[in-house]
Coordinates of C-alpha atoms and ligand atoms in Angstrom, one line a residue:
X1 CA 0.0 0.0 0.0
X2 CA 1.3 3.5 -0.7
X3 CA 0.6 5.8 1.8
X4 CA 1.6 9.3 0.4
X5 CA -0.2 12.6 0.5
X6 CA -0.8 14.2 -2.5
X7 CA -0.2 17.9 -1.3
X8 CA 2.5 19.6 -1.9
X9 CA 4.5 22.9 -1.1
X10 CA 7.4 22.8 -3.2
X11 CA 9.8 25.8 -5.0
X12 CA 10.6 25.6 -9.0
X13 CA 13.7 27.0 -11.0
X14 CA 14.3 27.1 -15.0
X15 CA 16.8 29.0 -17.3
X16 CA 16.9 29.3 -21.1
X17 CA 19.8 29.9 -23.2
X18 CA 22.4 30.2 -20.4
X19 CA 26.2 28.7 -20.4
X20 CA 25.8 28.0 -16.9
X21 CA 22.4 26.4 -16.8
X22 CA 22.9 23.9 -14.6
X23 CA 24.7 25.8 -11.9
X24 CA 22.2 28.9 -11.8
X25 CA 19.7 26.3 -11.1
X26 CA 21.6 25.3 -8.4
X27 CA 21.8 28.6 -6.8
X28 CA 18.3 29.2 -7.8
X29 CA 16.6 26.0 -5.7
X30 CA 19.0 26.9 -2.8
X31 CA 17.4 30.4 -3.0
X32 CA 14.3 28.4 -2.7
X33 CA 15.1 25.9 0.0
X34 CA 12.4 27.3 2.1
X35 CA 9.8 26.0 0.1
X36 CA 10.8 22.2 0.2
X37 CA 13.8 20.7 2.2
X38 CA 12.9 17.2 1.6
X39 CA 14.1 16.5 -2.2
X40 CA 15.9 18.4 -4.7
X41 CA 16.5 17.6 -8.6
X42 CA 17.6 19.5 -11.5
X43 CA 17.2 18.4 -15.3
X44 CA 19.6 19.7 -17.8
X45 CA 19.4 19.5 -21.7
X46 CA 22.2 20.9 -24.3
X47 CA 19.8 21.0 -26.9
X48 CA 20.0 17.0 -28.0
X49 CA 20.1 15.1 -24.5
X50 CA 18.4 15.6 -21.4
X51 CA 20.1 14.6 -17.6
X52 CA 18.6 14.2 -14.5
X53 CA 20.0 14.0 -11.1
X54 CA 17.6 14.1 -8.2
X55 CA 17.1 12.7 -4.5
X56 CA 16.4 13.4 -1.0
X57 CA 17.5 16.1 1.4
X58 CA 18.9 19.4 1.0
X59 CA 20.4 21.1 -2.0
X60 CA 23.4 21.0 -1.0
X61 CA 23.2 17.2 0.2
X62 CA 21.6 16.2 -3.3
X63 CA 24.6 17.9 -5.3
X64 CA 26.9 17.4 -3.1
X65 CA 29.7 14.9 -4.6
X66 CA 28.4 14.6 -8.0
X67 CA 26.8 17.4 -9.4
X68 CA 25.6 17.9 -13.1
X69 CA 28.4 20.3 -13.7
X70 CA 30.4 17.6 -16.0
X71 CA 27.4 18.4 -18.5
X72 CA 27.3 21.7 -20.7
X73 CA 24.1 22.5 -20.9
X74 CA 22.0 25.9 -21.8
X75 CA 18.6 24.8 -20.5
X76 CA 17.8 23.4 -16.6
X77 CA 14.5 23.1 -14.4
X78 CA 14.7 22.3 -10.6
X79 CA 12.8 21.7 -7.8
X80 CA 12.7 21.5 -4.3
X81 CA 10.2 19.6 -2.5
X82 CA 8.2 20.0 1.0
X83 CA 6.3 16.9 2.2
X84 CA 4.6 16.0 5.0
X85 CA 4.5 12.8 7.4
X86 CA 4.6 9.0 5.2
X87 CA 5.4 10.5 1.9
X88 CA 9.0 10.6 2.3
X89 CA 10.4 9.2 -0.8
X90 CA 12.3 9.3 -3.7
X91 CA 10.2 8.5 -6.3
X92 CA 8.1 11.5 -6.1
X93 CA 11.0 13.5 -5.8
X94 CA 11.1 16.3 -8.8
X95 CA 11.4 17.1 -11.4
X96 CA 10.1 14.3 -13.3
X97 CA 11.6 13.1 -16.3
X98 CA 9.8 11.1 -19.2
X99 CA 10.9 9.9 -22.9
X100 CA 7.7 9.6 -25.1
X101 CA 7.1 9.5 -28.8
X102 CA 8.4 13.0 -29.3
X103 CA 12.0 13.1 -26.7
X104 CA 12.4 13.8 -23.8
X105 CA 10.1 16.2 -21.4
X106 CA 10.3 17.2 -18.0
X107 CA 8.1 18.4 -15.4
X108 CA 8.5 20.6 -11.9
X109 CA 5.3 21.5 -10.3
X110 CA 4.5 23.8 -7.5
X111 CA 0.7 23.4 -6.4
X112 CA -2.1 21.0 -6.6
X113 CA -4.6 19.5 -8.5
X114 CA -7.6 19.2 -7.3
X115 CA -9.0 16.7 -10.6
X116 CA -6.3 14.5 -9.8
X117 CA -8.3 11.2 -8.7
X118 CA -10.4 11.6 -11.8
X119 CA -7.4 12.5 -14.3
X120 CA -5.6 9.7 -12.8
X121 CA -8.3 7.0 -12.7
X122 CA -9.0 7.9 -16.7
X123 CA -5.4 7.6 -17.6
X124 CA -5.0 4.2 -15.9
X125 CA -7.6 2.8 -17.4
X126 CA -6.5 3.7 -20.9
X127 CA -3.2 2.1 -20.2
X128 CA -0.6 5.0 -18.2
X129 CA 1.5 3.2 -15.5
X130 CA 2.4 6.0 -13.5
X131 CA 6.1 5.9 -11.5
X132 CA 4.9 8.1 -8.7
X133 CA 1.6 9.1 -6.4
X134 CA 2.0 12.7 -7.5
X135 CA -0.5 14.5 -9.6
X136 CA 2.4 15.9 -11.0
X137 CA 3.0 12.9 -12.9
X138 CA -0.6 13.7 -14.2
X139 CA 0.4 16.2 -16.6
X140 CA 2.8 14.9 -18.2
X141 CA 1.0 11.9 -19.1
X142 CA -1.6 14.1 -20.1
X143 CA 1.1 16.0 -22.4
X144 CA 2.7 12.7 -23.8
X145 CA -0.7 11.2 -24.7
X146 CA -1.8 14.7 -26.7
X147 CA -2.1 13.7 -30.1
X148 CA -2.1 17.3 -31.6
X149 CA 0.9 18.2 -33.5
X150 CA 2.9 20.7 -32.0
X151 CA 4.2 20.8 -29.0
X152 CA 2.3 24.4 -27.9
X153 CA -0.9 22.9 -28.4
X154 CA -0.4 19.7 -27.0
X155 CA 0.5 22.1 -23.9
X156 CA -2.9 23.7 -24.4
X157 CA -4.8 20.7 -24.3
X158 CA -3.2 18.6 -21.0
X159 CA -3.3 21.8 -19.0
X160 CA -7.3 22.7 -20.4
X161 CA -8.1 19.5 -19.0
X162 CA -6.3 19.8 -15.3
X163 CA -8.0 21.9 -12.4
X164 CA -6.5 23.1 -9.3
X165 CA -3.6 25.4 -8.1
X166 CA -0.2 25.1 -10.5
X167 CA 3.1 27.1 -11.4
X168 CA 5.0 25.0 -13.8
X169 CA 7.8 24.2 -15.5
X170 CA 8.3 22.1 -18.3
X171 CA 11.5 21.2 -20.0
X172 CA 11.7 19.3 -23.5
X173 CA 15.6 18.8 -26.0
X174 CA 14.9 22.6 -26.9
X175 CA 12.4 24.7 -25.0
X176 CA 11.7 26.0 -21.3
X177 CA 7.7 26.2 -20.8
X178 CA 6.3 28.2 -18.0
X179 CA 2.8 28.3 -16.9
X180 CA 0.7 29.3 -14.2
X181 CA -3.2 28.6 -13.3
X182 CA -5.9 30.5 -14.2
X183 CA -6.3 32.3 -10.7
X184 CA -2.5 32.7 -9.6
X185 CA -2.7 30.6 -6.5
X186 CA 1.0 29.9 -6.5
X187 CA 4.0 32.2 -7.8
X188 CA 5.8 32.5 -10.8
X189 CA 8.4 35.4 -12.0
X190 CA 10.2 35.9 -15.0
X191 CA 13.7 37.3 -15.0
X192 CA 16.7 38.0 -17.3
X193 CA 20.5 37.4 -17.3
X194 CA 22.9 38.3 -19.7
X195 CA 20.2 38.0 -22.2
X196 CA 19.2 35.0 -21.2
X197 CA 15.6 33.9 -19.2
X198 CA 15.0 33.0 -15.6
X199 CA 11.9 31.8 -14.0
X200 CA 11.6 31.3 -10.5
X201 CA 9.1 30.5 -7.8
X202 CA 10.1 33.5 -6.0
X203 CA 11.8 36.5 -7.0
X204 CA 14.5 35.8 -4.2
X205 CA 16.4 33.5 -6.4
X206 CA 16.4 35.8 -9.6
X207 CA 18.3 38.1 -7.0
X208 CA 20.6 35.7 -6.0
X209 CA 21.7 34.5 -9.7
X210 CA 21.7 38.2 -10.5
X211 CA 18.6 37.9 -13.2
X212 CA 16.4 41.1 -13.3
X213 CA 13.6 40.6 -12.1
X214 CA 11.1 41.3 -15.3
X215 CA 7.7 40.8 -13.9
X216 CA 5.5 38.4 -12.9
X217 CA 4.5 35.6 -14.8
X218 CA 0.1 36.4 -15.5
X219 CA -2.7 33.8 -14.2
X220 CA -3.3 31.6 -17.0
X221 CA -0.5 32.5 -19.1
X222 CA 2.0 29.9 -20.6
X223 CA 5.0 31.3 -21.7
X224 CA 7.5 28.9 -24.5
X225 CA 11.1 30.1 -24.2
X226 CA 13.5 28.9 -27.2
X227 CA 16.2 30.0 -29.3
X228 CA 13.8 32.3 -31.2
X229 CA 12.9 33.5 -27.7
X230 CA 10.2 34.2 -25.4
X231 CA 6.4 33.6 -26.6
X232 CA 3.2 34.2 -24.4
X233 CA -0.3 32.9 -24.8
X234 CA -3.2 32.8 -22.6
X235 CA -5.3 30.2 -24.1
X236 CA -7.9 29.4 -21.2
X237 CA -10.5 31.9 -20.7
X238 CA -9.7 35.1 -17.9
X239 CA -10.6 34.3 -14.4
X240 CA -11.0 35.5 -11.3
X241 CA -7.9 35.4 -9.1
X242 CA -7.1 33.6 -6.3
X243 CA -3.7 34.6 -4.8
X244 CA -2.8 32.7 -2.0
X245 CA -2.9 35.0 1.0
X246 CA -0.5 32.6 2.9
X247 CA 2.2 32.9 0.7
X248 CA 2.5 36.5 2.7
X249 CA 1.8 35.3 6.4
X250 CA 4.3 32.7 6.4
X251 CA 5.5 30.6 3.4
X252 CA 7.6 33.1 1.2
X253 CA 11.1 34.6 1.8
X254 CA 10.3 38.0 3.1
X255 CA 13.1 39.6 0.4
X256 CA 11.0 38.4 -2.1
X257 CA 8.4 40.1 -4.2
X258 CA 5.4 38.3 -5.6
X259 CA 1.9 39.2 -5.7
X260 CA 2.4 42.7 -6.4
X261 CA 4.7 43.5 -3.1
X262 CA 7.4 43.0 -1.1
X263 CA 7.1 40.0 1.5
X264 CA 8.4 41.9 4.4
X265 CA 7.1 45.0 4.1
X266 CA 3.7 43.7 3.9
X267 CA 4.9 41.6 7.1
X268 CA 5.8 44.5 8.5
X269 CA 2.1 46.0 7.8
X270 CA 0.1 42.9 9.1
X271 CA 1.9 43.7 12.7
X272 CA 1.2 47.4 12.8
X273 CA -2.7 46.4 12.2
X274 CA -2.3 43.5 14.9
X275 CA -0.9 46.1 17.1
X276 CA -4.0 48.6 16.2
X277 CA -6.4 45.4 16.9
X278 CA -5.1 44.2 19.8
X279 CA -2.7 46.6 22.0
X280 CA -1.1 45.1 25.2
X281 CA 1.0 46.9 28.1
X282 CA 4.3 44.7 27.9
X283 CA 8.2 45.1 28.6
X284 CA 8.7 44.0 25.2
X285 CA 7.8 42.9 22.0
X286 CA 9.5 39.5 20.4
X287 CA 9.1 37.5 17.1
X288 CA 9.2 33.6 16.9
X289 CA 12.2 34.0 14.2
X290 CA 12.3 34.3 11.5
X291 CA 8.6 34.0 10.1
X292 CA 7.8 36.4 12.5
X293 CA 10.4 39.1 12.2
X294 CA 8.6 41.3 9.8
X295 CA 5.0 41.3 12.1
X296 CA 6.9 41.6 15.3
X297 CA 8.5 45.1 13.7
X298 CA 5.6 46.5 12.9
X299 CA 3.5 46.0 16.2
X300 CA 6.7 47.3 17.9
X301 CA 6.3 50.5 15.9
X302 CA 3.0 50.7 16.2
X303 CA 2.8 50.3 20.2
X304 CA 6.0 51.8 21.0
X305 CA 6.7 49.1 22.7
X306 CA 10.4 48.1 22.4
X307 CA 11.9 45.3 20.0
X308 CA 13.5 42.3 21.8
X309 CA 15.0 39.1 20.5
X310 CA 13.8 37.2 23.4
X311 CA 15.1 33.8 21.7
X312 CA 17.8 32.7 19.2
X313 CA 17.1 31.0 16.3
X314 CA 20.0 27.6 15.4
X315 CA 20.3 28.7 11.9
X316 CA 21.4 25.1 11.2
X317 CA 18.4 23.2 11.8
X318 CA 15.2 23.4 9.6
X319 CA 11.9 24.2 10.0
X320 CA 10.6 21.9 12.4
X321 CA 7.6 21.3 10.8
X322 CA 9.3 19.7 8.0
X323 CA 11.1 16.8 9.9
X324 CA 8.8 13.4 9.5
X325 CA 8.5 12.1 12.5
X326 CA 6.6 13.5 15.7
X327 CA 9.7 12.8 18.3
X328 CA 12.0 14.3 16.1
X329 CA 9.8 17.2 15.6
X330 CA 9.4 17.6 19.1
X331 CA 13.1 17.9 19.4
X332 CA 13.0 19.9 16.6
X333 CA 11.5 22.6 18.5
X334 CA 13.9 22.9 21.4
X335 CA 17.1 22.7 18.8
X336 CA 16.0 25.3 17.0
X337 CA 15.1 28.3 19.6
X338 CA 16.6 29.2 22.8
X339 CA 15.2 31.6 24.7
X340 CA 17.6 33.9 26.0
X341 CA 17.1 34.1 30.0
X342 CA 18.7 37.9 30.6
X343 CA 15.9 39.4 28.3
X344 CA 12.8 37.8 29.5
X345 CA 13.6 37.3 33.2
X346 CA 10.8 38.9 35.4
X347 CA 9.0 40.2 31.7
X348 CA 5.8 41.0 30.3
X349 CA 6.2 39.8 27.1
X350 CA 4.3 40.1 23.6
X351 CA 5.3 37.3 21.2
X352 CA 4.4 38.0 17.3
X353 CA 3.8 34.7 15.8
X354 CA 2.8 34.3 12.4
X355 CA 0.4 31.5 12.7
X356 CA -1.1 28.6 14.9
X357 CA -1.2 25.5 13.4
X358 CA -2.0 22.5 15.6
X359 CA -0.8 24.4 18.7
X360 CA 1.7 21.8 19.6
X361 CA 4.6 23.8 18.7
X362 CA 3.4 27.0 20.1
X363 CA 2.5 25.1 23.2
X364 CA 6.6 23.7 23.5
X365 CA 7.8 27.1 23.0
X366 CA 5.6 28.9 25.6
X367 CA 6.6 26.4 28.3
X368 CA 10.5 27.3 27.4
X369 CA 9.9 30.7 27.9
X370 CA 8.0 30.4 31.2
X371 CA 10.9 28.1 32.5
X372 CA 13.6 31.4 31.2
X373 CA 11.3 33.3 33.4
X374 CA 9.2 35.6 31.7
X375 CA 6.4 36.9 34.1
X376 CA 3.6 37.4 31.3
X377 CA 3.0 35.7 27.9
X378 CA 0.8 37.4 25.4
X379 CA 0.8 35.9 22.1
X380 CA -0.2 38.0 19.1
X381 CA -0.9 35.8 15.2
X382 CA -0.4 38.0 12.7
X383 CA -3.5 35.8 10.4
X384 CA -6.8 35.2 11.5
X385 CA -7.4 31.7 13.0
X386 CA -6.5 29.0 10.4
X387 CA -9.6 26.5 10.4
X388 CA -9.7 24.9 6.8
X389 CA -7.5 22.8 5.5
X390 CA -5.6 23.8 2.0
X391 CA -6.4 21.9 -0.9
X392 CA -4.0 24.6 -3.3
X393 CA -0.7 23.7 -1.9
X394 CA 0.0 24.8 1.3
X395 CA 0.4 21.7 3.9
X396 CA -2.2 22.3 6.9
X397 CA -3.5 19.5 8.6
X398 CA -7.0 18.3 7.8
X399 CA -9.6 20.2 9.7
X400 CA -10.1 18.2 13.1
X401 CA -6.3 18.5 13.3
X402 CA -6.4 22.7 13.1
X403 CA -6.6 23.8 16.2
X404 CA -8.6 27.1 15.6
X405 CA -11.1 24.9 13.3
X406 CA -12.2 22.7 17.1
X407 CA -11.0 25.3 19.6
X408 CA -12.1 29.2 20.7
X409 CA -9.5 31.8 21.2
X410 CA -9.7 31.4 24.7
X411 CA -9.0 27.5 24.8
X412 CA -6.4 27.7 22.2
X413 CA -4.6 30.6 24.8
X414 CA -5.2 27.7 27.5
X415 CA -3.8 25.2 25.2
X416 CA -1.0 26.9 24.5
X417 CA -0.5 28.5 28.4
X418 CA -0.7 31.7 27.3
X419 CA -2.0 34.7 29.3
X420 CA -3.4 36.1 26.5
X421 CA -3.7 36.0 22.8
X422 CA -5.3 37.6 19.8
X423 CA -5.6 37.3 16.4
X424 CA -5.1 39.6 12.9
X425 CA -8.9 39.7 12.5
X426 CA -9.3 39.3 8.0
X427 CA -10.4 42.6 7.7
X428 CA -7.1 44.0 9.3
X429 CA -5.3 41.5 7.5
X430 CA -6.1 42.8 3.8
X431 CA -5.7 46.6 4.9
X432 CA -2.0 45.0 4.9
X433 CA -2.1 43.6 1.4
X434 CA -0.5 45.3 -1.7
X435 CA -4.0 44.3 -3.7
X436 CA -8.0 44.5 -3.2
X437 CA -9.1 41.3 -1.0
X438 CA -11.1 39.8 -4.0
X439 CA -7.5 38.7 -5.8
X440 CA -6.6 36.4 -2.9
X441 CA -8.1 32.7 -1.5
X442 CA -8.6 32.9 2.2
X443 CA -10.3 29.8 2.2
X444 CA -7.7 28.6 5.0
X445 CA -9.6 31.3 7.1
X446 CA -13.0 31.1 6.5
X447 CA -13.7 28.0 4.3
X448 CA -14.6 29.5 1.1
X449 CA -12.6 27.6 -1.6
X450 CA -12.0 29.6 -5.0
X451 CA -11.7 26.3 -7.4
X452 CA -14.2 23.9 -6.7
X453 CA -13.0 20.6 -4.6
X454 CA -14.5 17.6 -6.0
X455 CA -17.0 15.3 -4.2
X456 CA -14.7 12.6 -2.0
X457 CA -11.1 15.0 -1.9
X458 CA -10.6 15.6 1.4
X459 CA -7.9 13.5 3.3
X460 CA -5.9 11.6 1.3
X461 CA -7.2 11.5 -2.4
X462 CA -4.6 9.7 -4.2
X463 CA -3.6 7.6 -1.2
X464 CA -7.2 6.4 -1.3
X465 CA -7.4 5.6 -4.8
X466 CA -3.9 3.8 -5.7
X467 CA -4.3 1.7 -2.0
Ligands
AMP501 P1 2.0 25.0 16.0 O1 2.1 25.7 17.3 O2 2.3 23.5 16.1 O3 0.7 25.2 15.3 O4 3.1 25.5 15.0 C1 3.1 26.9 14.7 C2 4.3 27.2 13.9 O5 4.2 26.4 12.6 C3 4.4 28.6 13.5 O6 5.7 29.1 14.0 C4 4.3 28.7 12.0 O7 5.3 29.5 11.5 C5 4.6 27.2 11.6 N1 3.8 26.9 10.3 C6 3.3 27.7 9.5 N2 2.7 27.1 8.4 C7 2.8 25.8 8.7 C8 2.4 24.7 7.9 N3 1.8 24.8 6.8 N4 2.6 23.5 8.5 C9 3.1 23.4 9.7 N5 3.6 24.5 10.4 C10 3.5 25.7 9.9

C-alpha cells in the first residue's frame, strides 16, 4: 500500500539559453530551500540530451559529490520539495523526467490539482502506468498522450483539462515552458540574465543569480522560451484570481516580491494592524524567528513598545515542521530556539507569531519561555485563525487537526498556556495587502474555496485511490 499525501509545497527554477544552466539552477533552488527541504532535482538539456539527477535532502546534500556540472548545458528546471508525514520518498522526488514519442520532457510543479483522482483513474484505465503518487505525474501523461501536433498545443490541451492550483515548469531537448493557473494561486516570475531567461518561484532566487527581475508571470498564461525567444499565450478563458494569501503570512522569503509587493514590508504591515487590533501593556515585544520578524516590527512600531530578540534562532536546523517524525519534531523545537534568560527574566512579554497550526509547537515554546522566566506571555498571530484545511498547496492539517477549526481563542490561549492571545482579525489582514481582498483565496480562514473541490477529496485523495 502507498501511503503518500498528495499535497504539496514545493519551489521551482528554470533558465533558457544560459552557459551556466545547470549551476544557476543550483543557486536558484537553494534560494528556494524554504519552500521544500525534503528532495531536490535539476534536469539539464544541451539542446540534443536531457540529464537528471535528483534525491532526497537538502540542496546542498543532493549535489553534493556529483553534481551535473560535467554536463554543458543551456537549458535546466529544478525543484525543491516539502512533504509531510509518510510520503518521504524518492520517487516523487522532482522534477520528473519522461521519454515519449516525441523526446524527452520534463516536469517541476508547485501546487495542486484538485482533478487528480479523476485525471488519474481515466489515464489508468487507458493504459498509463504511473512511476509516482503525484498528480504531477498527471500532466505529463496528459502531455505525452496529446495527439495534436505541436508541441504548444499539446501544452494547451493537457493543461485545459487539469484543475486546481499550478506554477510550472516544463523542460523538453529545446524549450523551457512556464505556466501558471488560471487564478494565480502559487507564484511564478520571470527574470533576465545576460540575455538569457529566468523563472523562478520567487523572486529571491532571480536576485541571488543576478537575473532582473522582469515581472511576474500572469494567471493563466503559458510562456515557451526557445532560441527564437520568449512567446506568451493565454489560451484558457480570464478568471478570477485567487492569490494565495499565505504565501505573505508565512511561506515566502520576506526579500521576495510576488503578488504585487514585497514580502516583508507587507509583514511588517500585518503587525502594525495587529498592534491597532489588539494593543497590550508589555516590557517587550518578540518575534518567533524568522517567520515572525517582519510582524513583530511592525507592532513594535506601532505600540511603542520596544523590540527584543527574546530567543535565538539555530540557523542550522530546519523548519521543524518539516522533519517526518513526531519525536523528532518535538526535538526539533527545542534545537532550533533558545530563549535567552537575561531578556525575559521577570518580563511582560508580547510574542508576534505568524500562525497557529495544531498548537503543539506553540504550546513547547511557551513552556520554554515560562521556565527562562518571563512573568507574562501574550501571544499575538499576525493571520486570523486558520480553520480549513488547503487543498491549493499549502500543507495544513485536515480540519479536526487545526486547532482554531475545534477550539475558541480562549482554549487555544489555555492550550498553549498563554496569558493572553489575539488574532489579525481578516479585515485588518487585507488593509495590509499590496492588492483588493477579491485577488486572494482565504479559504484557509473562512472555508470559502476559490476552485471547486471535488466530491470525496478531502484527506488523502490519491492515497485512497492507488491503496
Ligand atoms: P504549531 O504551534 O504546532 O501550530 O506551530 C506553529 C508554527 O508552525 C508557527 O511558527 C508557524 O510559523 C509554523 N507553520 C506555518 N505554516 C505551517 C504549515 N503549513 N505547517 C506546519 N507548520 C506551519
Amino acid at each position: 500500500m502507498l501511503n503518500d499525501k498528495p499535497r504539496e509545497e514545493c519551489g521551482i527554477f528554470g533558465v533558457f539559453g544560459h552557459k551556466d544552466a545547470a549551476e544557476l539552477t543550483y543557486l536558484g533552488l537553494y534560494a528556494l530551500q524554504h519552500r521544500g527541504q525534503e528532495s531536490a532535482g535539476i534536469v539539464v538539456s544541451d539542446g540534443k540530451k536531457v540529464r537528471i539527477q535528483k534525491g532526497m535532502g537538502l540542496v546542498t546534500e543532493v549535489f553534493k559529490q556529483k553534481g551535473l556540472e560535467g554536463y554543458p548545458s543551456h537549458l535546466a528546471i529544478g525543484h525543491v520539495r516539502y512533504s509531510t508525514m509518510g510520503s518521504s520518498s524518492l520517487k516523487n522526488a522532482q522534477p520528473f523526467l519522461v521519454e515519449y514519442s516525441n523526446g524527452s520532457l520534463a516536469i517541476a510543479h508547485n501546487g495542486n490539482l484538485v482533478n487528480a483522482q479523476e485525471l488519474r483513474r481515466k489515464l489508468e484505465s487507458s493504459g498509463s502506468i504511473f512511476q509516482s503518487t503525484m498528480d504531477s505525474e498527471i500532466v505529463i501523461h496528459l502531455l505525452a498522450k496529446s495527439r495534436k501536433k505541436n508541441l504548444q498545443d499539446r501544452v494547451f490541451e493537457a493543461l485545459s483539462q487539469v484543475k486546481g492550483a499550478y506554477s510550472l515548469l516544463f523542460l523538453t531537448e529545446k524549450e523551457l515552458i512556464a505556466a501558471r493557473d488560471p487564478q494565480g494561486v502559487r507564484p511564478l516570475c520571470l527574470g533576465q540574465l545576460d540575455g538569457t531567461y529566468v523563472i523562478a518561484s520567487e523572486s529571491c532566487a532571480l536576485d541571488l543569480t543576478r537575473a532582473k527581475f522582469l515581472r511576474e508571470i500572469e494567471p493563466g498564461e503559458i510562456v515557451f522560451i526557445d532560441e527564437k525567444g520568449l512567446r506568451s499565450f493565454k489560451p484558457f478563458p480570464k478568471e478570477r484570481h485567487s492569490f494565495c494569501i499565505f504565501e505573505f503570512i508565512y511561506f515566502a522569503r520576506p526579500d521576495s516580491y510576488l503578488f504585487g509587493g514585497n514580502v516583508h514590508l507587507i509583514r511588517r504591515a500585518q503587525g502594525r494592524e495587529l498592534a491597532r487590533e489588539y494593543s497590550q501593556e508589555a516590557d517587550l515585544v518578540m518575534p518567533i524567528p524568522d517567520s515572525g520578524n517582519s510582524a513583530a516590527l511592525g507592532f513594535s512600531k506601532e505600540s511603542g513598545i520596544p523590540f527584543e530578540m527574546g530567543v535565538i534562532r539555530n540557523h542550522y536546523v530546519g523548519r521543524t515542521f518539516i522533519q517526518p517524525s513526531p519525536y523528532i519534531r518535538d526535538l526539533g523545537v527545542r534545537v532550533k530556539l533558545n530563549p535567552v534568560k537575561e531578556v525575559l527574566k521577570g518580563k511582560r512579554v508580547v510574542i508576534v507569531e505568524d500562525s497557529i497550526v495544531r498548537g503543539t509547537t506553540s504550546r513547547t515554546r511557551i513552556k520554554t519561555l515560562r521556565e527562562a522566566g518571563a512573568k507574562e506571555i501574550h501571544m499575538r498571530v499576525s493571520c486570523p485563525p486558520l480553520k480549513y484545511p488547503c487543498f491549493y498547496g499549502i500543507d495544513f492539517p485536515t480540519k479536526e487537526e487545526l486547532i482554531a477549526s475545534n477550539r475558541s481563542v480562549e482554549e487555544i490561549a489555555d492550550f498553549v498556556g498563554l496569558d493572553s492571545l489575539g488574532y489579525l482579525s481578516l479585515e485588518g489582514l487585507f488593509k495590509a495587502m499590496p492588492l483588493p481582498r477579491e485577488e486572494f483565496c482565504t479559504a484557509c480562514f473562512n472555508g470559502v474555496y476559490p476552485i471547486s473541490i471535488p466530491k470525496g477529496m478531502g484527506k488523502h485523495t490519491l492515497e485512497r485511490i492507488i491503496s
